[in-house]
PDB file of C-alpha atoms in Angstrom:
ATOM      1  CA  MET A   1     -55.762  -7.015  -6.931  1.00  0.00           C
ATOM      2  CA  LEU A   2     -59.101  -8.000  -8.425  1.00  0.00           C
ATOM      3  CA  ASN A   3     -58.913 -10.235 -11.471  1.00  0.00           C
ATOM      4  CA  PHE A   4     -61.892  -8.942 -13.423  1.00  0.00           C
ATOM      5  CA  ASN A   5     -62.348  -8.047 -17.091  1.00  0.00           C
ATOM      6  CA  ILE A   6     -64.416  -4.875 -17.136  1.00  0.00           C
ATOM      7  CA  ASN A   7     -64.393  -4.746 -20.949  1.00  0.00           C
ATOM      8  CA  ASN A   8     -66.747  -7.734 -21.126  1.00  0.00           C
ATOM      9  CA  ILE A   9     -69.322  -5.782 -19.124  1.00  0.00           C
ATOM     10  CA  ILE A  10     -68.940  -2.491 -20.986  1.00  0.00           C
ATOM     11  CA  LYS A  11     -69.210  -4.212 -24.383  1.00  0.00           C
ATOM     12  CA  GLN A  12     -72.801  -5.269 -23.702  1.00  0.00           C
ATOM     13  CA  SER A  13     -74.602  -3.032 -26.204  1.00  0.00           C
ATOM     14  CA  ASP A  14     -77.251  -1.542 -23.893  1.00  0.00           C
ATOM     15  CA  ILE A  15     -74.690  -0.761 -21.197  1.00  0.00           C
ATOM     16  CA  GLN A  16     -72.199   0.604 -23.708  1.00  0.00           C
ATOM     17  CA  GLN A  17     -74.818   2.872 -25.273  1.00  0.00           C
ATOM     18  CA  ARG A  18     -75.880   4.293 -21.896  1.00  0.00           C
ATOM     19  CA  LEU A  19     -72.295   4.847 -20.798  1.00  0.00           C
ATOM     20  CA  GLU A  20     -71.469   6.650 -24.060  1.00  0.00           C
ATOM     21  CA  ILE A  21     -74.402   9.000 -23.461  1.00  0.00           C
ATOM     22  CA  PHE A  22     -73.265   9.517 -19.864  1.00  0.00           C
ATOM     23  CA  MET A  23     -69.685  10.335 -20.878  1.00  0.00           C
ATOM     24  CA  GLN A  24     -70.775  12.918 -23.440  1.00  0.00           C
ATOM     25  CA  LEU A  25     -73.192  14.542 -20.983  1.00  0.00           C
ATOM     26  CA  LEU A  26     -70.599  14.649 -18.215  1.00  0.00           C
ATOM     27  CA  ILE A  27     -67.979  16.246 -20.462  1.00  0.00           C
ATOM     28  CA  LYS A  28     -70.472  18.877 -21.575  1.00  0.00           C
ATOM     29  CA  TRP A  29     -71.713  19.663 -18.049  1.00  0.00           C
ATOM     30  CA  ALA A  30     -68.228  19.569 -16.493  1.00  0.00           C
ATOM     31  CA  LYS A  31     -67.129  22.412 -18.765  1.00  0.00           C
ATOM     32  CA  ILE A  32     -69.884  24.667 -17.413  1.00  0.00           C
ATOM     33  CA  HIS A  33     -70.573  23.391 -13.884  1.00  0.00           C
ATOM     34  CA  ASN A  34     -68.169  22.123 -11.248  1.00  0.00           C
ATOM     35  CA  ILE A  35     -69.760  18.692 -10.810  1.00  0.00           C
ATOM     36  CA  THR A  36     -66.654  16.505 -11.166  1.00  0.00           C
ATOM     37  CA  SER A  37     -62.893  16.708 -11.430  1.00  0.00           C
ATOM     38  CA  SER A  38     -63.079  14.272 -14.365  1.00  0.00           C
ATOM     39  CA  LYS A  39     -63.283  16.468 -17.452  1.00  0.00           C
ATOM     40  CA  ASP A  40     -61.830  14.286 -20.227  1.00  0.00           C
ATOM     41  CA  LEU A  41     -62.833  10.908 -21.688  1.00  0.00           C
ATOM     42  CA  ASP A  42     -59.902   8.946 -20.246  1.00  0.00           C
ATOM     43  CA  SER A  43     -60.561  10.216 -16.747  1.00  0.00           C
ATOM     44  CA  ILE A  44     -64.291   9.521 -17.022  1.00  0.00           C
ATOM     45  CA  LYS A  45     -63.659   6.010 -18.397  1.00  0.00           C
ATOM     46  CA  SER A  46     -61.404   5.345 -15.419  1.00  0.00           C
ATOM     47  CA  GLN A  47     -64.182   6.460 -13.044  1.00  0.00           C
ATOM     48  CA  ILE A  48     -66.680   4.224 -14.845  1.00  0.00           C
ATOM     49  CA  GLU A  49     -64.366   1.234 -14.516  1.00  0.00           C
ATOM     50  CA  ASP A  50     -63.870   2.057 -10.845  1.00  0.00           C
ATOM     51  CA  SER A  51     -67.657   2.088 -10.375  1.00  0.00           C
ATOM     52  CA  LEU A  52     -68.212  -1.243 -12.147  1.00  0.00           C
ATOM     53  CA  ILE A  53     -65.428  -3.295 -10.518  1.00  0.00           C
ATOM     54  CA  PRO A  54     -67.596  -4.231  -7.488  1.00  0.00           C
ATOM     55  CA  ILE A  55     -70.008  -6.269  -9.613  1.00  0.00           C
ATOM     56  CA  SER A  56     -67.390  -8.999  -9.382  1.00  0.00           C
ATOM     57  CA  PHE A  57     -68.080  -9.466  -5.646  1.00  0.00           C
ATOM     58  CA  LEU A  58     -71.453  -7.879  -4.780  1.00  0.00           C
ATOM     59  CA  ASN A  59     -74.190 -10.034  -3.313  1.00  0.00           C
ATOM     60  CA  PRO A  60     -77.550  -9.780  -5.123  1.00  0.00           C
ATOM     61  CA  PHE A  61     -79.684  -6.804  -4.089  1.00  0.00           C
ATOM     62  CA  LYS A  62     -83.074  -5.349  -5.008  1.00  0.00           C
ATOM     63  CA  THR A  63     -82.506  -1.821  -3.725  1.00  0.00           C
ATOM     64  CA  CYS A  64     -79.488   0.442  -3.409  1.00  0.00           C
ATOM     65  CA  ILE A  65     -79.108   3.828  -1.752  1.00  0.00           C
ATOM     66  CA  ASP A  66     -76.135   5.896  -2.894  1.00  0.00           C
ATOM     67  CA  ILE A  67     -75.095   8.590  -0.436  1.00  0.00           C
ATOM     68  CA  GLY A  68     -73.562  11.711  -1.955  1.00  0.00           C
ATOM     69  CA  SER A  69     -74.069  10.729  -5.587  1.00  0.00           C
ATOM     70  CA  GLY A  70     -72.264  13.750  -7.037  1.00  0.00           C
ATOM     71  CA  ALA A  71     -71.797  13.192 -10.767  1.00  0.00           C
ATOM     72  CA  GLY A  72     -73.213   9.659 -10.578  1.00  0.00           C
ATOM     73  CA  PHE A  73     -70.248   7.575  -9.484  1.00  0.00           C
ATOM     74  CA  PRO A  74     -70.819   4.768  -8.554  1.00  0.00           C
ATOM     75  CA  ALA A  75     -74.615   4.324  -8.444  1.00  0.00           C
ATOM     76  CA  LEU A  76     -75.615   5.764 -11.817  1.00  0.00           C
ATOM     77  CA  ILE A  77     -73.032   3.506 -13.437  1.00  0.00           C
ATOM     78  CA  LEU A  78     -74.072   0.443 -11.412  1.00  0.00           C
ATOM     79  CA  ALA A  79     -77.706   1.100 -12.364  1.00  0.00           C
ATOM     80  CA  CYS A  80     -76.763   0.573 -16.028  1.00  0.00           C
ATOM     81  CA  TYR A  81     -75.750  -2.992 -15.132  1.00  0.00           C
ATOM     82  CA  TYR A  82     -78.324  -3.777 -12.421  1.00  0.00           C
ATOM     83  CA  THR A  83     -81.399  -2.736 -14.388  1.00  0.00           C
ATOM     84  CA  ASN A  84     -83.715  -4.909 -12.259  1.00  0.00           C
ATOM     85  CA  SER A  85     -82.650  -3.183  -9.032  1.00  0.00           C
ATOM     86  CA  LYS A  86     -84.021   0.112  -7.732  1.00  0.00           C
ATOM     87  CA  PHE A  87     -81.488   2.889  -7.030  1.00  0.00           C
ATOM     88  CA  TYR A  88     -82.006   5.925  -4.819  1.00  0.00           C
ATOM     89  CA  LEU A  89     -79.371   8.592  -5.387  1.00  0.00           C
ATOM     90  CA  LEU A  90     -79.066  11.008  -2.465  1.00  0.00           C
ATOM     91  CA  GLU A  91     -77.398  14.289  -3.367  1.00  0.00           C
ATOM     92  CA  PRO A  92     -77.893  17.564  -1.468  1.00  0.00           C
ATOM     93  CA  ARG A  93     -76.431  19.958  -4.089  1.00  0.00           C
ATOM     94  CA  ALA A  94     -78.946  21.324  -6.603  1.00  0.00           C
ATOM     95  CA  LYS A  95     -76.689  21.537  -9.665  1.00  0.00           C
ATOM     96  CA  ARG A  96     -75.579  17.927  -9.227  1.00  0.00           C
ATOM     97  CA  VAL A  97     -79.201  16.839  -8.777  1.00  0.00           C
ATOM     98  CA  ALA A  98     -80.057  18.667 -12.009  1.00  0.00           C
ATOM     99  CA  PHE A  99     -77.257  16.823 -13.827  1.00  0.00           C
ATOM    100  CA  LEU A 100     -78.324  13.442 -12.426  1.00  0.00           C
ATOM    101  CA  GLU A 101     -81.966  13.987 -13.372  1.00  0.00           C
ATOM    102  CA  TYR A 102     -80.985  15.008 -16.903  1.00  0.00           C
ATOM    103  CA  ALA A 103     -78.578  12.078 -17.268  1.00  0.00           C
ATOM    104  CA  VAL A 104     -81.168   9.540 -16.072  1.00  0.00           C
ATOM    105  CA  ILE A 105     -83.636  10.778 -18.696  1.00  0.00           C
ATOM    106  CA  LYS A 106     -81.094  10.844 -21.524  1.00  0.00           C
ATOM    107  CA  MET A 107     -79.719   7.403 -20.587  1.00  0.00           C
ATOM    108  CA  GLY A 108     -83.220   5.908 -20.493  1.00  0.00           C
ATOM    109  CA  LEU A 109     -82.874   4.544 -16.959  1.00  0.00           C
ATOM    110  CA  SER A 110     -86.191   3.874 -15.220  1.00  0.00           C
ATOM    111  CA  ASN A 111     -84.711   2.221 -12.129  1.00  0.00           C
ATOM    112  CA  ILE A 112     -83.379   5.430 -10.508  1.00  0.00           C
ATOM    113  CA  GLU A 113     -84.948   7.961  -8.175  1.00  0.00           C
ATOM    114  CA  ILE A 114     -82.959  11.054  -7.236  1.00  0.00           C
ATOM    115  CA  ILE A 115     -83.528  12.663  -3.851  1.00  0.00           C
ATOM    116  CA  GLN A 116     -82.080  16.063  -2.988  1.00  0.00           C
ATOM    117  CA  ASP A 117     -81.251  15.563   0.690  1.00  0.00           C
ATOM    118  CA  PHE A 118     -78.823  14.115   3.231  1.00  0.00           C
ATOM    119  CA  SER A 119     -79.048  10.490   4.377  1.00  0.00           C
ATOM    120  CA  TYR A 120     -79.795  11.374   7.990  1.00  0.00           C
ATOM    121  CA  ASN A 121     -82.972  13.220   6.880  1.00  0.00           C
ATOM    122  CA  ILE A 122     -84.395  10.302   4.887  1.00  0.00           C
ATOM    123  CA  LYS A 123     -87.038   8.230   6.642  1.00  0.00           C
ATOM    124  CA  ASN A 124     -89.128   6.430   4.019  1.00  0.00           C
ATOM    125  CA  ILE A 125     -86.679   4.214   2.088  1.00  0.00           C
ATOM    126  CA  LYS A 126     -84.502   1.233   2.936  1.00  0.00           C
ATOM    127  CA  ALA A 127     -82.042  -0.861   0.940  1.00  0.00           C
ATOM    128  CA  GLU A 128     -79.963  -4.035   0.927  1.00  0.00           C
ATOM    129  CA  LEU A 129     -76.981  -2.094  -0.419  1.00  0.00           C
ATOM    130  CA  ILE A 130     -75.766   1.360   0.570  1.00  0.00           C
ATOM    131  CA  THR A 131     -72.941   2.806  -1.501  1.00  0.00           C
ATOM    132  CA  SER A 132     -70.780   5.856  -1.028  1.00  0.00           C
ATOM    133  CA  ARG A 133     -67.666   7.310  -2.575  1.00  0.00           C
ATOM    134  CA  ALA A 134     -65.577  10.039  -0.957  1.00  0.00           C
ATOM    135  CA  VAL A 135     -68.355  11.484   1.219  1.00  0.00           C
ATOM    136  CA  CYS A 136     -67.044  11.253   4.780  1.00  0.00           C
ATOM    137  CA  LYS A 137     -65.347   8.865   7.196  1.00  0.00           C
ATOM    138  CA  SER A 138     -66.798   5.362   7.159  1.00  0.00           C
ATOM    139  CA  ASN A 139     -67.923   5.283  10.797  1.00  0.00           C
ATOM    140  CA  LYS A 140     -69.807   8.607  10.412  1.00  0.00           C
ATOM    141  CA  LEU A 141     -71.453   7.510   7.187  1.00  0.00           C
ATOM    142  CA  ILE A 142     -72.629   4.253   8.765  1.00  0.00           C
ATOM    143  CA  LYS A 143     -73.858   6.037  11.896  1.00  0.00           C
ATOM    144  CA  ASP A 144     -75.847   8.543   9.806  1.00  0.00           C
ATOM    145  CA  SER A 145     -77.413   5.901   7.549  1.00  0.00           C
ATOM    146  CA  THR A 146     -77.952   2.738   9.617  1.00  0.00           C
ATOM    147  CA  HIS A 147     -81.692   3.496   9.694  1.00  0.00           C
ATOM    148  CA  LEU A 148     -81.727   3.050   5.883  1.00  0.00           C
ATOM    149  CA  MET A 149     -80.240  -0.464   5.916  1.00  0.00           C
ATOM    150  CA  LEU A 150     -82.454  -3.529   5.539  1.00  0.00           C
ATOM    151  CA  PRO A 151     -81.596  -6.657   7.532  1.00  0.00           C
ATOM    152  CA  ASN A 152     -78.740  -8.627   5.952  1.00  0.00           C
ATOM    153  CA  GLY A 153     -77.688  -5.577   3.937  1.00  0.00           C
ATOM    154  CA  TYR A 154     -74.211  -4.316   3.098  1.00  0.00           C
ATOM    155  CA  TYR A 155     -72.311  -1.085   2.707  1.00  0.00           C
ATOM    156  CA  LEU A 156     -70.025  -0.675  -0.288  1.00  0.00           C
ATOM    157  CA  LEU A 157     -67.568   2.094   0.476  1.00  0.00           C
ATOM    158  CA  PHE A 158     -65.141   3.364  -2.141  1.00  0.00           C
ATOM    159  CA  LYS A 159     -61.971   4.371  -0.282  1.00  0.00           C
ATOM    160  CA  GLY A 160     -58.432   5.428  -1.021  1.00  0.00           C
ATOM    161  CA  SER A 161     -55.243   5.527   1.006  1.00  0.00           C
ATOM    162  CA  ASN A 162     -57.074   6.275   4.271  1.00  0.00           C
ATOM    163  CA  ALA A 163     -58.964   2.978   4.194  1.00  0.00           C
ATOM    164  CA  LYS A 164     -56.768   1.129   6.719  1.00  0.00           C
ATOM    165  CA  GLU A 165     -57.235   3.787   9.373  1.00  0.00           C
ATOM    166  CA  GLU A 166     -60.978   4.027   8.799  1.00  0.00           C
ATOM    167  CA  ILE A 167     -61.443   0.261   8.941  1.00  0.00           C
ATOM    168  CA  LYS A 168     -59.839   0.180  12.404  1.00  0.00           C
ATOM    169  CA  GLU A 169     -62.710   2.376  13.639  1.00  0.00           C
ATOM    170  CA  LEU A 170     -65.378  -0.054  12.422  1.00  0.00           C
ATOM    171  CA  LYS A 171     -65.957  -2.416  15.300  1.00  0.00           C
ATOM    172  CA  ASN A 172     -68.317  -5.418  15.368  1.00  0.00           C
ATOM    173  CA  PHE A 173     -68.746  -5.502  11.598  1.00  0.00           C
ATOM    174  CA  LYS A 174     -67.939  -8.174   9.053  1.00  0.00           C
ATOM    175  CA  ILE A 175     -65.590  -6.467   6.597  1.00  0.00           C
ATOM    176  CA  ASP A 176     -64.239  -7.650   3.256  1.00  0.00           C
ATOM    177  CA  ILE A 177     -61.578  -5.641   1.471  1.00  0.00           C
ATOM    178  CA  PHE A 178     -61.017  -5.646  -2.289  1.00  0.00           C
ATOM    179  CA  ASN A 179     -58.228  -3.696  -3.960  1.00  0.00           C
ATOM    180  CA  ASN A 180     -57.879  -2.476  -7.507  1.00  0.00           C
ATOM    181  CA  LYS A 181     -55.072  -0.098  -8.409  1.00  0.00           C
ATOM    182  CA  GLN A 182     -55.280   2.687  -5.821  1.00  0.00           C
ATOM    183  CA  ARG A 183     -58.919   2.003  -4.930  1.00  0.00           C
ATOM    184  CA  VAL A 184     -59.940   0.098  -1.819  1.00  0.00           C
ATOM    185  CA  TYR A 185     -63.473  -1.295  -1.859  1.00  0.00           C
ATOM    186  CA  VAL A 186     -64.711  -1.845   1.677  1.00  0.00           C
ATOM    187  CA  TYR A 187     -67.683  -4.215   1.800  1.00  0.00           C
ATOM    188  CA  VAL A 188     -69.252  -3.976   5.261  1.00  0.00           C
ATOM    189  CA  LYS A 189     -71.925  -6.135   6.863  1.00  0.00           C
ATOM    190  CA  PRO A 190     -73.337  -4.380   9.953  1.00  0.00           C
TER     191      PRO A 190
END
């Protein structure tokens, strides 16, 4: 279990203000559009905490590509903390892209670019960190996105109960595992 006080991070005024805006937007959009299963404040706060936990172990990075950004977890939340890093959010579904674009504007984040596409179609960007939460099996995600990884980069994969089985399929990688509640953070160095 990670020993990390997330409240110290969230209490930073600029981060707190952006996250408050995000929560209100997500609640409003979730009532109309099916962009997340989190539809109340407690559930959204839990997802925000889940997204921020990795800052306790992440290596420094200048660029991050988030595959399957959905409603913005984890990359939109991480971008509130890592304001000097560039984030590319890859999301193929139009209504989720519309939400992300609106949220980025309302939150005042200038370090995010949203791309409506799949990772295997992207050719012109690379990153030191590639994140993903609940998109597909780890080995498929890595296979489809290796061309996006800069040398000495890492994958940060947000996994659940299937993590042990998926990790067995990742051969010849340096893997660190971090646990928090029911979340397994798989930090992979190709």
